[in-house]
Coordinates of C-alpha atoms in Angstrom, one line a residue:
M1 CA 0.0 0.0 0.0
D2 CA 1.3 3.5 -0.9
P3 CA 2.4 5.2 2.3
L4 CA 1.5 8.6 0.8
A5 CA -2.1 7.5 0.0
L6 CA -2.4 5.9 3.5
G7 CA -1.2 9.1 5.2
A8 CA -3.7 11.1 3.1
R9 CA -6.6 8.9 4.1
F10 CA -5.5 9.2 7.8
A11 CA -5.4 13.0 7.4
V12 CA -8.9 13.1 6.0
L13 CA -10.3 11.0 8.9
V14 CA -8.5 13.1 11.5
A15 CA -9.5 16.4 10.0
S16 CA -13.2 15.2 9.8
G17 CA -13.1 14.1 13.4
L18 CA -11.6 17.3 14.7
A19 CA -14.1 19.4 12.7
L20 CA -17.1 17.5 14.1
V21 CA -15.8 17.8 17.7
L22 CA -15.1 21.5 17.3
V23 CA -18.6 22.3 15.9
H24 CA -20.2 20.1 18.6
R25 CA -18.4 22.0 21.3
L26 CA -19.4 25.4 19.8
R27 CA -23.0 24.4 19.7
G28 CA -23.1 22.9 23.1
S29 CA -25.3 20.0 24.4
Q30 CA -28.4 19.5 22.2
T31 CA -30.5 16.6 23.3
V32 CA -33.9 17.6 22.0
R33 CA -33.2 16.6 18.4
W34 CA -31.5 13.4 19.4
R35 CA -34.5 12.5 21.5
Q36 CA -36.8 13.2 18.6
V37 CA -34.8 10.9 16.4
R38 CA -34.8 8.2 19.0
T39 CA -38.6 8.4 19.3
R40 CA -38.8 7.4 15.7
L41 CA -35.8 5.2 15.0
L42 CA -34.5 2.2 17.0
F43 CA -31.3 3.3 18.7
G44 CA -31.6 6.5 16.7
L45 CA -30.3 4.7 13.6
P46 CA -31.8 4.0 10.1
L47 CA -31.1 0.3 10.5
G48 CA -33.3 -0.8 7.6
T49 CA -31.5 1.5 5.3
V50 CA -28.1 0.2 6.5
L51 CA -29.2 -3.4 6.1
T52 CA -30.4 -2.7 2.5
A53 CA -27.1 -1.0 1.7
G54 CA -25.2 -4.0 3.1
L55 CA -27.3 -6.4 0.9
L56 CA -26.3 -4.4 -2.2
A57 CA -22.6 -4.4 -1.2
V58 CA -22.7 -8.1 -0.6
I59 CA -24.2 -8.8 -4.1
Y60 CA -21.7 -6.5 -5.7
L61 CA -18.6 -7.9 -3.9
F62 CA -19.4 -11.6 -3.8
V63 CA -22.1 -12.4 -6.4
Q64 CA -20.9 -10.2 -9.2
G65 CA -17.3 -10.6 -8.3
G66 CA -16.4 -7.0 -7.3
Y67 CA -14.0 -8.5 -4.7
G68 CA -11.0 -10.4 -6.1
H69 CA -11.7 -9.9 -9.8
D70 CA -10.6 -7.3 -12.3
H71 CA -13.8 -7.4 -14.3
L72 CA -17.4 -7.3 -12.9
L73 CA -19.9 -9.9 -13.9
T74 CA -23.1 -8.2 -15.1
L75 CA -24.6 -10.0 -18.1
P76 CA -26.4 -12.7 -16.2
F77 CA -27.9 -10.2 -13.7
V78 CA -29.8 -8.0 -16.3
S79 CA -33.6 -8.2 -16.7
W80 CA -33.4 -9.4 -20.3
S81 CA -36.9 -11.0 -20.3
L82 CA -39.7 -12.1 -18.1
R83 CA -38.7 -15.6 -19.3
Y84 CA -35.4 -15.2 -17.5
P85 CA -36.3 -15.1 -13.7
L86 CA -32.8 -14.8 -12.4
G87 CA -32.3 -11.6 -14.3
M88 CA -35.7 -10.1 -13.3
V89 CA -34.9 -10.8 -9.6
A90 CA -31.2 -9.8 -9.6
A91 CA -31.3 -6.8 -12.0
P92 CA -32.5 -4.1 -9.5
L93 CA -30.0 -5.3 -6.9
A94 CA -27.0 -5.6 -9.1
H95 CA -24.8 -2.9 -10.7
Q96 CA -22.8 -2.1 -13.8
S97 CA -19.7 -0.8 -12.1
L98 CA -18.3 0.5 -8.8
G99 CA -19.3 4.1 -9.7
H100 CA -22.8 2.9 -10.5
L101 CA -23.0 1.2 -7.0
V102 CA -21.5 4.2 -5.2
G103 CA -23.9 6.7 -6.7
N104 CA -26.9 4.6 -5.9
L105 CA -25.7 3.7 -2.4
A106 CA -25.0 7.4 -1.6
G107 CA -28.5 8.3 -2.8
F108 CA -30.2 5.6 -0.9
L109 CA -28.3 6.3 2.3
V110 CA -29.7 9.8 2.2
F111 CA -33.2 9.4 0.9
G112 CA -33.7 5.9 2.3
T113 CA -33.0 7.4 5.7
L114 CA -35.5 10.2 5.2
A115 CA -38.1 7.6 4.1
E116 CA -37.4 5.3 7.0
F117 CA -37.6 8.3 9.4
A118 CA -41.0 9.2 8.0
I119 CA -42.3 5.7 8.5
G120 CA -40.6 5.2 11.9
H121 CA -39.8 2.2 14.0
Y122 CA -42.2 3.1 16.7
P123 CA -46.0 3.7 16.5
Q124 CA -46.8 7.4 16.5
T125 CA -50.6 7.0 17.1
R126 CA -51.7 7.6 20.7
G127 CA -52.7 4.6 22.6
Q128 CA -50.5 2.1 20.7
A129 CA -47.6 0.4 22.5
A130 CA -44.4 -0.4 20.8
F131 CA -44.4 -4.2 21.4
S132 CA -48.2 -4.7 21.5
S133 CA -48.2 -6.5 18.1
L134 CA -46.0 -7.5 15.2
R135 CA -47.0 -4.3 13.3
T136 CA -45.9 -2.1 16.1
N137 CA -42.7 -4.1 17.0
P138 CA -39.7 -1.8 16.2
Y139 CA -37.5 -4.8 15.4
A140 CA -40.1 -6.1 12.9
R141 CA -40.3 -2.7 11.4
V142 CA -36.5 -2.6 11.0
L143 CA -36.7 -5.8 9.0
G144 CA -39.9 -4.9 7.2
F145 CA -38.3 -1.8 5.7
P146 CA -35.7 -3.7 3.6
A147 CA -38.4 -6.3 2.7
G148 CA -40.5 -3.4 1.3
V149 CA -37.5 -2.0 -0.5
V150 CA -36.9 -5.4 -2.2
L151 CA -40.5 -5.5 -3.2
V152 CA -40.3 -2.1 -4.8
A153 CA -37.1 -3.2 -6.5
L154 CA -38.9 -6.1 -8.1
L155 CA -41.7 -3.9 -9.3
T156 CA -39.2 -1.6 -11.0
S157 CA -37.7 -4.6 -12.8
L158 CA -41.1 -6.0 -13.7
F159 CA -42.5 -2.7 -15.1
A160 CA -39.4 -1.4 -16.8
W161 CA -39.4 -1.1 -20.5
G162 CA -36.7 -3.4 -21.6
P163 CA -33.5 -4.7 -19.8
I164 CA -32.3 -2.8 -16.7
I165 CA -29.6 -3.2 -14.1
G166 CA -29.2 -1.1 -11.0
F167 CA -30.9 0.1 -7.9
S168 CA -31.7 3.6 -9.2
G169 CA -35.4 2.9 -9.5
V170 CA -35.5 2.2 -5.8
V171 CA -33.4 5.3 -5.1
F172 CA -36.0 7.4 -7.0
A173 CA -38.8 5.7 -5.0
A174 CA -37.1 6.7 -1.8
V175 CA -36.7 10.2 -3.2
G176 CA -40.5 10.3 -4.0
F177 CA -41.4 9.0 -0.5
A178 CA -39.2 11.6 1.2
L179 CA -40.4 14.4 -1.1
V180 CA -44.0 14.0 0.0
H181 CA -43.0 14.2 3.7
Y182 CA -40.0 16.6 3.7
P183 CA -39.8 18.6 0.5
L184 CA -37.1 21.1 1.4
V185 CA -35.0 18.5 3.3
T186 CA -35.2 16.3 0.2
V187 CA -33.7 19.1 -1.9
A188 CA -31.0 19.5 0.7
G189 CA -30.4 15.8 0.5
L190 CA -29.1 16.1 -3.0
I191 CA -26.1 18.0 -1.5
G192 CA -25.8 15.2 1.1
Q193 CA -25.7 12.6 -1.7
E194 CA -22.9 14.5 -3.5
F195 CA -21.0 14.8 -0.2
L196 CA -21.1 11.1 0.5
T197 CA -20.0 10.3 -3.1
T198 CA -17.1 12.8 -2.8
T199 CA -16.1 11.3 0.6
F200 CA -16.0 7.8 -0.8
W201 CA -13.8 8.7 -3.7
T202 CA -11.6 10.8 -1.5
L203 CA -10.9 7.8 0.7
R204 CA -10.5 5.4 -2.2
N205 CA -8.2 7.6 -4.3
P206 CA -6.8 10.3 -2.0
I207 CA -4.2 11.3 -4.5
Q208 CA -4.9 10.8 -8.2
T209 CA -2.7 11.3 -11.2
A210 CA -4.2 11.6 -14.7
S211 CA -3.0 12.4 -18.2
A212 CA -4.6 13.6 -21.4
G213 CA -5.8 10.9 -23.7
T214 CA -8.6 9.8 -26.0
S215 CA -11.7 8.0 -24.8
Y216 CA -14.8 6.7 -26.5
G217 CA -18.4 6.5 -25.2
A218 CA -22.0 7.5 -25.7
P219 CA -23.2 10.9 -24.3
W220 CA -23.9 10.7 -20.6
W221 CA -27.7 11.2 -21.1
A222 CA -27.9 8.1 -23.4
N223 CA -27.1 6.0 -20.3
V224 CA -30.0 7.5 -18.3
A225 CA -32.9 5.1 -17.8
V226 CA -35.6 7.8 -17.5
Q227 CA -38.6 5.4 -17.6
T228 CA -37.2 3.4 -14.7
H229 CA -36.5 6.5 -12.8
L230 CA -39.9 7.9 -13.4
L231 CA -41.5 4.6 -12.5
G232 CA -39.6 4.5 -9.2
L233 CA -40.4 8.1 -8.4
L234 CA -44.2 7.6 -8.9
L235 CA -44.1 4.4 -6.9
G236 CA -42.4 6.3 -4.1
V237 CA -44.7 9.2 -4.2
G238 CA -47.7 6.9 -4.3
L239 CA -46.5 5.0 -1.2
G240 CA -45.7 8.3 0.5
V241 CA -49.1 9.8 -0.2
A242 CA -50.8 6.6 1.0
W243 CA -48.7 6.5 4.2
K244 CA -49.3 10.2 4.9
R245 CA -53.0 9.9 4.4
F246 CA -53.0 6.8 6.6
R247 CA -51.3 8.9 9.3
T248 CA -54.1 11.5 9.7
D249 CA -52.1 13.4 12.3
T250 CA -49.4 14.5 9.9
V251 CA -49.1 18.2 8.9
R252 CA -50.4 19.2 5.5
T253 CA -47.6 20.0 2.9
D254 CA -47.6 23.5 1.3
P255 CA -48.4 23.0 -2.4
W256 CA -45.9 25.7 -3.6
R257 CA -43.2 24.2 -1.4
L258 CA -43.8 20.7 -2.8
F259 CA -44.0 21.9 -6.4
V260 CA -40.8 23.8 -6.3
A261 CA -39.0 21.0 -4.5
S262 CA -40.3 18.5 -7.1
V263 CA -39.0 20.6 -10.0
L264 CA -35.6 21.1 -8.3
V265 CA -35.2 17.5 -7.4
G266 CA -36.4 16.2 -10.9
S267 CA -34.1 18.7 -12.7
S268 CA -31.1 17.7 -10.6
L269 CA -31.8 14.0 -11.1
T270 CA -32.1 14.5 -14.9
L271 CA -35.7 13.4 -15.1
W272 CA -35.9 15.6 -18.3
A273 CA -33.3 13.5 -20.2
L274 CA -35.6 11.8 -22.8
W275 CA -33.7 10.2 -25.6
W276 CA -33.8 7.7 -28.4
Y277 CA -31.6 6.1 -31.0
S278 CA -30.7 8.1 -34.2
G279 CA -28.6 5.5 -36.1
V280 CA -25.6 3.4 -35.4
E281 CA -24.0 4.9 -32.2
R282 CA -26.0 8.1 -32.7
Y283 CA -28.7 9.4 -30.2
Q284 CA -31.3 12.1 -30.0
L285 CA -32.0 14.1 -26.8
F286 CA -35.5 15.5 -26.5
R287 CA -34.7 18.1 -23.9
A288 CA -37.7 20.4 -24.4
P289 CA -40.3 17.5 -24.2
G290 CA -38.3 16.2 -21.3
F291 CA -38.7 19.5 -19.5
V292 CA -42.4 19.5 -20.1
L293 CA -42.5 16.0 -18.7
L294 CA -40.7 17.3 -15.6
L295 CA -43.2 20.1 -15.0
G296 CA -46.1 17.6 -15.5
V297 CA -44.7 15.2 -13.0
A298 CA -44.1 18.0 -10.5
V299 CA -47.8 19.1 -10.9
L300 CA -49.0 15.5 -10.6
I301 CA -47.0 15.0 -7.3
T302 CA -48.2 18.3 -5.9
V303 CA -51.9 17.6 -6.7
A304 CA -51.7 14.1 -5.4
A305 CA -50.1 15.1 -2.1
S306 CA -52.1 18.3 -1.5
L307 CA -55.6 17.4 -2.6
R308 CA -58.1 17.8 0.2
R309 CA -61.4 17.8 -1.6
S310 CA -62.3 15.2 -4.1
P311 CA -63.5 16.5 -7.5
I312 CA -65.4 13.2 -8.0
A313 CA -68.5 12.7 -5.9
D314 CA -68.2 8.9 -5.5
L315 CA -64.5 8.9 -4.5
S316 CA -62.7 10.3 -1.5
A317 CA -59.7 12.7 -1.8
R318 CA -57.4 9.9 -0.7
Q319 CA -58.7 7.6 -3.4
V320 CA -58.3 10.3 -6.1
A321 CA -54.8 11.1 -4.9
V322 CA -53.6 7.6 -5.0
G323 CA -55.3 6.9 -8.3
L324 CA -53.5 9.9 -9.9
L325 CA -50.3 8.0 -9.2
V326 CA -51.4 4.4 -9.6
V327 CA -52.8 4.9 -13.1
P328 CA -49.5 6.1 -14.7
V329 CA -47.7 3.2 -13.1
L330 CA -50.3 0.7 -14.4
V331 CA -50.0 2.2 -17.9
M332 CA -46.3 1.8 -17.8
G333 CA -46.7 -1.7 -16.6
A334 CA -49.2 -2.5 -19.3
V335 CA -46.6 -1.4 -21.9
A336 CA -43.7 -3.1 -20.2
L337 CA -45.3 -6.6 -19.8
P338 CA -45.7 -7.3 -23.6
V339 CA -42.3 -5.6 -24.3
N340 CA -40.6 -7.8 -21.8
L341 CA -42.4 -10.9 -23.0
T342 CA -41.7 -10.3 -26.7
A343 CA -40.1 -13.4 -28.3
T344 CA -37.1 -12.8 -30.6
G345 CA -37.1 -16.2 -32.2
A346 CA -33.8 -18.1 -32.3
I347 CA -31.3 -16.0 -30.5
S348 CA -27.7 -16.3 -31.7
A349 CA -24.6 -14.1 -32.1
P350 CA -23.7 -13.1 -35.7
G351 CA -20.6 -14.1 -37.6
N352 CA -18.2 -16.8 -36.7
A353 CA -19.1 -16.7 -33.0
V354 CA -17.2 -18.5 -30.2
T355 CA -19.2 -20.4 -27.6
V356 CA -18.8 -20.4 -23.8
A357 CA -21.4 -22.6 -22.0
D358 CA -24.8 -21.1 -23.1
Y359 CA -23.2 -17.9 -24.4
E360 CA -22.2 -17.0 -27.9
V361 CA -19.8 -14.1 -28.6
G362 CA -19.7 -12.6 -32.1
Y363 CA -19.2 -9.3 -34.0
A364 CA -21.4 -7.5 -36.4
E365 CA -21.7 -4.2 -38.3
A366 CA -25.1 -2.5 -38.3
A367 CA -26.9 -5.5 -36.9
T368 CA -30.6 -5.3 -36.0
D369 CA -31.3 -5.6 -32.3
P370 CA -34.0 -8.3 -32.1
R371 CA -35.2 -6.8 -28.8
Y372 CA -36.6 -3.8 -30.8
E373 CA -37.9 -5.6 -33.9
P374 CA -41.5 -5.4 -32.8
L375 CA -41.2 -1.7 -32.3
N376 CA -41.8 1.0 -34.9
V377 CA -40.8 4.5 -33.8
S378 CA -41.1 6.3 -37.1
F379 CA -41.6 9.8 -35.8
V380 CA -37.9 10.2 -34.8
E381 CA -35.1 10.5 -37.3
S382 CA -33.7 7.0 -36.9
P383 CA -33.9 3.6 -38.5
S384 CA -36.5 1.6 -36.7
P385 CA -35.7 -0.8 -35.2
P386 CA -32.2 0.6 -34.2
T387 CA -29.1 -1.1 -35.4
V388 CA -25.9 -1.7 -33.4
S389 CA -22.2 -2.4 -34.3
G390 CA -19.6 -4.2 -32.2
V391 CA -19.1 -7.3 -30.1
I392 CA -22.4 -9.1 -29.7
V393 CA -23.2 -11.5 -26.8
A394 CA -26.2 -13.8 -27.1
S395 CA -27.7 -16.6 -25.0
E396 CA -31.0 -18.3 -26.0
Q397 CA -31.2 -19.8 -22.5
R398 CA -31.2 -16.4 -20.9
H399 CA -33.1 -14.6 -23.7
L400 CA -30.1 -12.4 -24.0
W401 CA -28.9 -10.5 -27.1
T402 CA -26.8 -7.4 -26.5
R403 CA -23.9 -5.3 -27.7
A404 CA -21.2 -5.8 -25.1
V405 CA -18.6 -3.6 -26.7
S406 CA -19.4 -0.9 -29.3
A407 CA -17.5 -0.9 -32.6
G408 CA -16.2 2.6 -31.9
R409 CA -15.0 1.8 -28.4
L410 CA -13.2 -1.3 -29.7
A411 CA -11.6 0.7 -32.5
N412 CA -10.4 3.3 -30.0
A413 CA -9.0 0.9 -27.4
D414 CA -8.1 -2.0 -29.8
R415 CA -9.0 -4.5 -27.0
A416 CA -11.7 -5.3 -24.5
T417 CA -12.7 -8.0 -22.0
V418 CA -16.2 -9.5 -22.0
T419 CA -17.0 -11.4 -18.7
L420 CA -19.6 -14.2 -19.0
G421 CA -21.0 -16.4 -16.3
G422 CA -23.8 -17.1 -13.9
L423 CA -24.3 -18.0 -10.3
G424 CA -21.1 -19.5 -9.1
W425 CA -19.0 -19.4 -12.3
R426 CA -17.4 -16.9 -14.6
E427 CA -15.1 -16.8 -17.7
S428 CA -13.5 -13.9 -19.5
V429 CA -13.3 -13.6 -23.2
E430 CA -10.5 -11.4 -24.5
I431 CA -11.3 -9.4 -27.6
R432 CA -8.6 -8.0 -29.9
R433 CA -9.0 -5.8 -33.0
T434 CA -6.0 -5.6 -35.3
G435 CA -5.8 -4.1 -38.8
W436 CA -4.6 -1.5 -41.2
E437 CA -5.9 2.0 -41.7
A438 CA -5.5 3.4 -45.2
V439 CA -4.1 6.9 -45.4
G440 CA -7.0 8.9 -46.5
G441 CA -9.3 5.9 -46.5
D442 CA -11.1 3.3 -44.5
A443 CA -9.7 0.5 -42.3
A444 CA -9.4 -3.2 -42.9
F445 CA -9.4 -5.2 -39.6
L446 CA -9.9 -8.5 -37.9
V447 CA -11.7 -9.1 -34.6
R448 CA -10.5 -12.1 -32.6
A449 CA -11.9 -13.6 -29.4
A450 CA -10.1 -15.8 -27.0
P451 CA -12.3 -17.5 -24.3
G452 CA -10.2 -18.3 -21.2
A453 CA -7.0 -20.1 -22.1
E454 CA -8.2 -21.1 -25.6
P455 CA -6.3 -19.7 -28.7
P456 CA -7.8 -16.6 -30.4
T457 CA -10.5 -17.2 -33.0
A458 CA -11.3 -14.7 -35.8
I459 CA -15.0 -13.8 -35.3
H460 CA -15.1 -11.0 -37.9
A461 CA -13.2 -9.9 -41.0
S462 CA -14.0 -6.5 -42.4
D463 CA -14.1 -5.4 -46.0
S464 CA -10.9 -4.4 -47.8
A465 CA -9.5 -0.9 -47.5
T466 CA -7.8 1.0 -50.4
A467 CA -5.3 3.8 -49.9
D468 CA -6.0 7.2 -51.5
A469 CA -2.5 7.4 -52.8
V470 CA -1.8 6.0 -56.2
V471 CA 1.9 5.0 -56.7
A472 CA 3.2 4.7 -60.2
G473 CA -0.3 4.4 -61.5
R474 CA -1.1 1.5 -59.1
A475 CA -3.8 1.2 -56.4
I476 CA -3.0 -0.5 -53.2
T477 CA -5.5 -2.4 -51.1
V478 CA -5.3 -4.4 -47.8
A479 CA -7.8 -7.0 -47.0
P480 CA -8.2 -9.7 -44.2
R481 CA -8.3 -13.2 -45.6
N482 CA -8.2 -16.5 -43.7
G483 CA -7.1 -14.9 -40.4
R484 CA -4.3 -12.8 -41.9
F485 CA -3.8 -9.6 -44.0
E486 CA -3.0 -9.5 -47.6
V487 CA -1.9 -6.6 -49.8
T488 CA -3.1 -6.3 -53.4
V489 CA -1.6 -4.0 -56.0
E490 CA -3.8 -3.2 -59.0
S491 CA -2.5 -1.6 -62.2
K492 CA -4.3 -0.7 -65.4
A493 CA -2.8 -0.9 -68.9
E494 CA -3.4 2.5 -70.6
S495 CA -3.9 0.9 -74.1
T496 CA -6.5 -1.7 -73.1
Q497 CA -7.8 -0.3 -69.8
S498 CA -7.6 -3.8 -68.5
A499 CA -6.6 -4.3 -64.9
T500 CA -4.0 -6.7 -63.4
Q501 CA -3.8 -7.6 -59.8
E502 CA -1.1 -9.2 -57.7
R503 CA -1.6 -10.3 -54.1
R504 CA 0.8 -11.1 -51.3
P505 CA 0.7 -11.5 -47.5
V506 CA 1.6 -8.3 -45.6
P507 CA 5.3 -8.7 -44.8
E508 CA 6.5 -9.1 -41.2
P509 CA 7.8 -6.1 -39.3
G510 CA 11.2 -5.0 -40.8
E511 CA 10.7 -7.0 -44.0
N512 CA 9.5 -6.1 -47.5
V513 CA 7.9 -7.8 -50.4
T514 CA 7.5 -6.9 -54.1
V515 CA 3.9 -6.9 -55.3
G516 CA 2.7 -5.8 -58.7
G517 CA 5.9 -3.9 -59.4
L518 CA 5.9 -2.0 -56.0
R519 CA 8.1 -2.6 -53.0
I520 CA 5.9 -2.9 -49.9
E521 CA 7.8 -2.3 -46.7
H522 CA 6.6 -3.0 -43.2
D523 CA 8.4 -0.3 -41.2
D524 CA 7.6 1.1 -37.8
S525 CA 3.9 0.0 -37.8
S526 CA 3.4 1.4 -41.3
L527 CA 3.2 0.0 -44.8
I528 CA 5.3 2.0 -47.3
A529 CA 5.0 1.6 -51.0
G530 CA 8.1 2.3 -53.0
H531 CA 8.8 2.6 -56.7
E532 CA 12.3 3.8 -57.9
D533 CA 13.0 6.9 -55.8
T534 CA 9.4 7.3 -54.5
R535 CA 8.4 6.1 -51.0
V536 CA 4.8 6.7 -49.7
V537 CA 3.2 5.7 -46.5
V538 CA -0.1 4.1 -47.6
F539 CA -1.3 2.2 -44.4
R540 CA -0.8 2.5 -40.7
A541 CA -1.2 -0.3 -38.2
A542 CA -4.3 -0.2 -36.0
G543 CA -4.7 -2.4 -33.0
A544 CA -2.7 -4.7 -30.7

């Protein structure tokens, strides 16, 4: 362990402790607030929230392999289909990366605590004793809170449109529940969430060194699962409104305060980020419609939580309020169920795929995603269904078909690792992209996959690439053939306009070969074409 990093962590902890002690002494003894907390929470602690956070950490570390492995196992824990029960159950409790987990844990520790405080471990109604029944038993309530959280998590998985992974739907449910009871405190909780995230990364990487470099990825908003977030928020608000109306002694929330808080929270949590595909690795962000959606959701929350007189004669205000939130959730569920049950026929990876247990790993350019074949979204500027390019993983047993690595990311990094597995097993597949980029033209490349200790297998060969430069009237082309690269020189006879071609394997580094009257040299990761006194770089190596 780096002594400098260890010392920096120690300094952070000492400084934090000294700051807390100093502020506590300046304020003096304050026991009223602590008593208030202890009247609602067992030992004054949000034990249900802590237990839930512990469950998420255990799943990440030991089920997904976050502890002791370089690459996290995610594919078997995605809600690919209602026909895949493991994914439906595990998806809302698993995570895509450490950053994904930390962000959700920080949010849940803040907003889950507010929700648990609003519910309380002790009965708040006069005349009820704490241990008079199972419903009023504080220990039962502590255990009941994470049980309810898991139930909400399963609902977010069931009603989500398409595959999901992550706890964010439950985090939004906790936000919605807290928002109904403590609007302004919930807004302040956003700052608390950011502080917890900063604290974690400060302790994990107290001193960080970085350098400039290239990276590849989709825009951040294309990774936002807005529908799942909205579903979780409405579930949380609905439960919060039902609980608040069940507790008839609670104070009425000011509508303006709740509306402003809802807008601020929704804006901060990017509830406005509506997007869709716009081609291969292209996306459209509908910011203005998303903002209108944000305002509509804020109005819906405000009306549902503040309604005191029913506009419908046969229904009470409580029934109308809950109905305003239940109906959108049921509509989303009605859409989600057929989408998640959609059959995609025989599921297989394209190309010369390699097989690992029930998985297939292949590569494709502009392949149609079978998950979206039944959909027709013609009002946006995109091919419908959307197409994807890159490393494809498929499993008919798991109803899985997904792009594990995009073509652009693989071209940028030249290599990637795809981790496959299930409960109790895992295996990594190393992906390598090698090839030649024509100067002023396209690239010719091979994609190879090596499962475990097996030798690499070529799973994709691209089309040929021709250099823009013409040397001594000859065109130069490189193409992948039979797992290797060949260079072709084509010349045309001026008298007959007939073309002649000669083909040879690309020479090894430091060597050269004569092809079609040109000398082709492999020098310093470049192919140089020479004729008499002319030497021109026509291709550059790409990939490991």
